[in-house]
């Protein structure tokens, strides 16, 4: 039967948009659902400050009034100005294994983007680099994480069949937590402390006011990530929203901040115990019991994996061994908490400096994911 793609314009169609993955992937052990309220918040101006400089439009595909796919179109005006391009992004894409459905969804975003003067379609991407991005193209058998996309193996086949090409790939690094910090890192960390005058602090240490230093860390991430593909710097209102939402959830022992002798933030790492199983148990909803599973994983009973969500160093301190301070600080803490594995967020495959820092830990490069691109024809 014919596929009909409709703009999300009412509560019912938003419910269809939000709930579709839960229906598609019920019983799939690798899939880690988003909290449904977080998906709704993407499209709410009160909840998402990124809408100050971005336009978004969600769509749902139906066949005989049954939802069979979804997608969101995104025009990030700030990113387009920064990179001198006219790109419409697509994100939050889900579809059944039917080429008519995936084609109809992507065509809907392409048409919407062209109406706004865009000439290129790219994705999966979010509004900012801190959102989920990249379609999984390998390792579909591995369980997803709370900050990455998991999709079935037919997704990339659809993209190629529809004429999309690779823009960039990301890799994730998975390591076993060593019982002791490798000598390479401990020696470098000692040198950096003694010769460069850097030190690791934790939010809540004496004189380290959490919100102030967390804000400085996010401002530092804006500098560190500026050259990265498609990056769009967090605005002041976005930084405030991030602090309000995530700072109360952090275990501050697992979020080291590096200060120089002037007390400036020159590096930071945000790591958190995996919430994959907790999110699966919550099944996308905080109520009635989802909150308990998440709180348990955060506070009482950690899973065996820690997720390294964000790691960044101010550009003028890159290449000085700052990352060794993170390893030297975090490895003993991870052992104390009982973590066996650590997994990074997606790292660009051509970021050789970033990827090479893990060599002493015998890294496994997993979960290749891809941003696709296609020129739009008028």
XYZ file of C-alpha atoms in Angstrom:
378
model
C 0.000 0.000 0.000
C 1.070 3.606 -0.579
C 3.336 5.289 1.968
C 2.096 8.640 3.261
C 4.491 10.973 5.093
C 2.856 13.553 7.340
C 4.314 16.476 9.250
C 3.956 16.147 12.996
C 1.465 18.854 13.886
C -0.549 17.491 16.823
C -0.301 15.450 20.001
C -1.387 12.225 18.298
C 1.236 12.431 15.548
C 3.919 13.331 18.113
C 2.908 10.268 20.116
C 3.329 8.188 16.948
C 6.765 9.758 16.378
C 7.950 9.121 19.918
C 6.598 5.598 20.368
C 7.558 4.099 17.010
C 11.034 2.784 18.035
C 9.584 1.083 21.102
C 7.208 -0.827 18.836
C 9.824 -1.601 16.175
C 12.529 -2.847 18.535
C 10.579 -4.558 21.274
C 12.596 -7.610 22.271
C 15.741 -6.504 20.402
C 18.504 -6.899 23.029
C 20.919 -4.425 21.406
C 18.504 -1.502 21.299
C 18.742 1.135 24.037
C 15.698 3.440 23.998
C 15.699 7.154 24.581
C 13.469 8.482 27.309
C 10.330 9.521 25.485
C 10.149 12.838 27.314
C 13.653 13.659 26.026
C 12.533 13.089 22.439
C 9.529 15.379 22.908
C 11.826 18.023 24.428
C 13.862 18.196 21.199
C 10.938 20.000 19.559
C 9.979 22.258 22.474
C 11.410 25.779 22.564
C 11.151 25.943 26.342
C 13.197 22.755 26.688
C 15.630 23.035 23.781
C 17.624 26.276 23.492
C 19.103 24.991 20.224
C 15.835 26.056 18.595
C 16.963 29.656 19.027
C 19.151 29.151 15.955
C 17.682 26.017 14.388
C 14.470 24.999 12.658
C 13.238 21.440 13.126
C 10.389 19.507 11.557
C 9.434 15.960 12.533
C 7.667 13.632 10.091
C 5.964 10.245 10.447
C 5.459 7.754 7.617
C 2.210 5.793 7.582
C 0.904 2.861 5.636
C -2.824 2.325 6.054
C -2.655 4.738 9.030
C -0.094 2.544 10.787
C 3.239 4.289 11.637
C 6.102 2.616 9.738
C 8.857 5.237 9.971
C 9.885 8.609 11.321
C 12.478 11.321 10.670
C 13.298 14.876 11.756
C 14.576 17.605 9.472
C 16.993 20.120 11.011
C 18.362 23.386 9.643
C 21.061 24.663 11.993
C 21.615 28.206 10.809
C 24.626 28.765 13.073
C 26.410 25.658 11.790
C 25.628 26.522 8.189
C 27.117 29.978 8.692
C 30.168 28.538 10.470
C 30.886 25.997 7.719
C 29.693 28.158 4.812
C 27.157 25.637 3.580
C 23.438 25.156 3.017
C 22.767 21.833 4.696
C 19.544 20.342 5.929
C 20.273 17.617 8.449
C 18.176 14.573 9.166
C 18.053 12.845 12.521
C 15.936 10.569 14.722
C 15.391 8.372 11.672
C 13.697 4.987 12.043
C 12.043 2.851 9.378
C 10.925 -0.670 8.652
C 12.825 -2.685 6.053
C 10.981 -1.217 3.079
C 12.742 1.026 0.582
C 9.529 2.878 -0.199
C 9.338 3.969 3.436
C 12.954 5.141 3.790
C 12.780 6.920 0.423
C 9.569 8.724 1.347
C 10.992 9.903 4.683
C 14.230 11.242 3.229
C 12.395 12.835 0.313
C 10.125 14.649 2.768
C 13.107 16.167 4.599
C 14.821 17.003 1.295
C 11.743 18.866 0.059
C 11.345 20.678 3.377
C 15.009 21.683 3.280
C 14.834 22.912 -0.302
C 11.880 25.104 0.648
C 14.287 26.823 3.058
C 17.023 27.221 0.459
C 19.152 24.204 1.364
C 21.099 22.303 -1.306
C 22.557 19.321 0.624
C 21.105 16.609 2.851
C 23.284 15.172 5.650
C 22.783 12.813 8.547
C 22.031 11.308 10.885
C 22.966 14.392 12.894
C 21.428 16.407 15.695
C 21.363 20.124 16.287
C 24.784 20.027 17.949
C 27.737 17.642 18.150
C 26.568 16.714 21.646
C 23.462 15.065 20.182
C 23.362 11.534 18.806
C 24.899 11.258 15.360
C 26.011 8.669 12.846
C 24.250 5.595 11.471
C 25.685 2.283 12.655
C 27.310 0.410 9.750
C 29.161 -2.346 11.675
C 28.869 -4.348 14.911
C 25.087 -4.476 14.965
C 25.340 -7.325 17.479
C 26.797 -5.056 20.178
C 24.520 -3.337 22.674
C 24.034 0.368 22.146
C 24.773 3.141 24.622
C 22.683 5.980 25.960
C 24.470 8.611 23.854
C 24.696 6.785 20.516
C 22.417 5.478 17.784
C 21.707 1.785 17.351
C 20.025 0.647 14.160
C 19.493 -2.641 12.281
C 21.875 -3.753 9.530
C 19.468 -2.909 6.712
C 19.682 0.827 7.390
C 23.001 1.475 5.576
C 21.848 -0.719 2.677
C 18.876 1.593 2.231
C 21.095 4.688 2.298
C 23.364 3.322 -0.413
C 20.400 2.226 -2.534
C 19.006 5.766 -2.299
C 22.232 7.325 -3.600
C 23.732 8.595 -0.344
C 27.507 8.650 0.055
C 29.850 8.681 3.032
C 30.636 12.091 4.485
C 32.568 10.947 7.581
C 32.843 7.898 9.838
C 33.173 7.693 13.591
C 34.597 4.866 15.684
C 34.171 4.036 19.341
C 37.034 2.748 21.469
C 36.424 -0.083 23.921
C 39.084 -0.989 26.476
C 39.437 -3.328 29.397
C 40.110 -1.402 32.611
C 43.680 -2.250 33.721
C 44.293 -3.035 37.368
C 46.962 -0.335 37.494
C 47.620 2.790 35.474
C 50.071 1.958 32.659
C 53.543 3.355 33.329
C 53.376 5.482 30.183
C 50.434 7.447 31.568
C 51.594 7.695 35.177
C 55.013 9.044 34.164
C 53.519 11.539 31.735
C 50.995 12.640 34.344
C 53.785 13.235 36.856
C 55.725 15.284 34.305
C 52.668 17.383 33.435
C 52.003 18.120 37.094
C 55.577 18.997 37.971
C 56.831 20.713 34.817
C 53.714 22.323 33.352
C 51.937 23.015 36.614
C 48.622 21.359 35.819
C 46.432 19.699 38.436
C 43.277 17.607 38.554
C 40.350 18.778 40.656
C 36.812 17.527 41.187
C 33.663 19.598 41.397
C 32.945 19.919 45.081
C 36.596 19.999 46.175
C 37.448 22.870 48.494
C 37.277 26.084 46.476
C 35.862 24.338 43.385
C 32.258 25.490 43.033
C 30.543 22.838 40.847
C 28.370 24.985 38.612
C 31.049 27.582 37.950
C 33.682 25.068 36.900
C 31.236 22.908 34.986
C 30.296 26.003 32.973
C 33.960 26.731 32.276
C 34.414 23.118 31.173
C 31.577 23.402 28.650
C 33.023 26.666 27.356
C 36.362 24.854 26.978
C 34.647 22.057 25.013
C 33.389 24.729 22.607
C 37.015 25.682 21.922
C 38.337 22.131 21.792
C 35.664 20.830 19.423
C 35.485 23.884 17.144
C 37.394 22.272 14.218
C 35.394 19.020 14.343
C 33.106 18.081 11.460
C 29.780 19.900 11.599
C 30.374 21.306 15.078
C 28.024 23.994 16.352
C 29.150 25.740 19.540
C 26.862 25.647 22.556
C 25.209 28.989 23.262
C 24.998 30.436 26.764
C 21.400 29.299 27.090
C 22.351 25.795 25.910
C 25.155 25.643 28.475
C 22.732 26.673 31.218
C 20.258 24.001 30.091
C 23.006 21.333 30.070
C 24.029 22.278 33.607
C 20.459 22.219 34.884
C 19.804 18.832 33.341
C 23.023 16.864 33.777
C 25.063 18.332 36.631
C 22.865 16.766 39.350
C 23.351 13.320 37.739
C 27.150 13.358 37.646
C 29.285 11.334 39.997
C 31.832 14.087 40.478
C 34.613 11.605 41.158
C 34.245 10.471 37.553
C 34.374 13.962 36.037
C 37.938 15.278 36.442
C 38.764 18.869 35.550
C 42.305 20.018 34.761
C 43.385 23.488 35.879
C 46.524 25.407 34.995
C 48.494 27.538 37.439
C 46.155 30.473 36.777
C 43.141 28.388 37.771
C 41.778 28.172 34.224
C 40.029 25.045 32.958
C 42.268 23.563 30.255
C 40.834 20.040 30.145
C 37.840 18.060 31.320
C 36.359 14.581 31.063
C 32.755 13.613 31.643
C 32.304 9.901 32.319
C 29.361 7.988 33.705
C 28.469 4.417 34.505
C 26.572 2.822 31.638
C 22.804 3.233 31.768
C 22.083 0.899 28.848
C 20.393 -1.862 30.836
C 18.583 0.637 33.044
C 17.170 2.426 29.997
C 16.095 -0.898 28.521
C 14.268 -1.739 31.748
C 12.687 1.723 31.806
C 11.448 1.116 28.215
C 11.530 4.808 27.409
C 9.484 5.992 30.379
C 10.369 7.330 33.817
C 7.048 6.296 35.327
C 6.040 4.209 37.075
C 9.377 2.392 37.637
C 11.852 3.760 35.074
C 13.229 6.320 37.509
C 14.129 3.527 39.945
C 16.165 1.559 37.377
C 18.090 4.697 36.384
C 18.728 5.791 39.975
C 19.882 2.303 40.894
C 22.406 2.247 38.025
C 23.666 5.728 38.873
C 23.953 5.420 42.631
C 23.781 1.860 43.954
C 24.628 -0.889 41.510
C 26.853 0.028 38.582
C 26.877 -1.922 35.353
C 30.272 -3.304 34.308
C 30.955 -0.569 31.733
C 31.744 3.106 32.092
C 30.954 5.500 29.243
C 33.450 8.264 28.497
C 30.966 10.796 27.163
C 33.174 13.858 26.680
C 36.925 14.331 26.806
C 38.456 17.610 25.721
C 41.596 19.721 26.046
C 41.907 23.421 25.312
C 43.677 23.858 21.957
C 46.758 25.576 23.367
C 47.312 22.621 25.761
C 46.737 19.814 23.277
C 49.737 17.532 22.752
C 51.134 18.282 26.222
C 50.038 15.052 27.907
C 46.871 16.362 29.533
C 45.011 13.170 28.677
C 47.496 11.225 30.810
C 46.135 13.117 33.812
C 42.670 11.780 33.038
C 43.895 8.169 32.817
C 46.023 8.502 35.957
C 43.057 9.878 37.884
C 40.237 7.721 36.542
C 41.709 4.199 36.323
C 41.985 3.768 40.128
C 38.459 5.142 40.553
C 37.052 2.781 37.913
C 38.681 -0.162 39.710
C 37.269 0.969 43.031
C 33.781 1.142 41.487
C 34.144 -2.300 39.929
C 34.025 -1.300 36.262
C 35.576 -3.809 33.866
C 35.218 -1.954 30.579
C 35.277 1.598 29.279
C 33.776 2.801 26.027
C 34.228 6.206 24.445
C 31.715 8.177 22.489
C 32.119 8.316 18.714
C 35.551 9.560 17.567
C 36.184 10.731 14.011
C 38.224 8.082 12.203
C 40.651 10.701 10.840
C 41.364 12.183 14.289
C 44.675 10.351 14.570
C 45.837 12.194 17.684
C 42.672 11.280 19.541
C 42.717 7.639 18.478
C 46.435 7.119 19.127
C 46.260 8.098 22.808
C 44.587 4.765 23.618
C 47.363 2.489 22.287
C 48.806 1.575 25.686
C 45.403 0.201 26.707
C 45.092 -2.308 23.826
C 41.963 -0.667 22.425
C 39.295 -2.368 20.350
C 37.790 -0.122 17.675
C 34.078 -0.867 17.447
C 30.700 0.381 16.250
C 31.690 2.235 13.115
C 28.973 4.726 12.309
C 28.531 7.013 9.335
C 27.208 10.409 8.372
C 25.738 10.233 4.877
C 25.488 13.065 2.376
C 23.520 13.715 -0.794
C 23.231 16.786 -2.991
C 19.702 17.971 -3.568
C 18.577 18.569 -7.120
C 16.252 21.426 -7.873
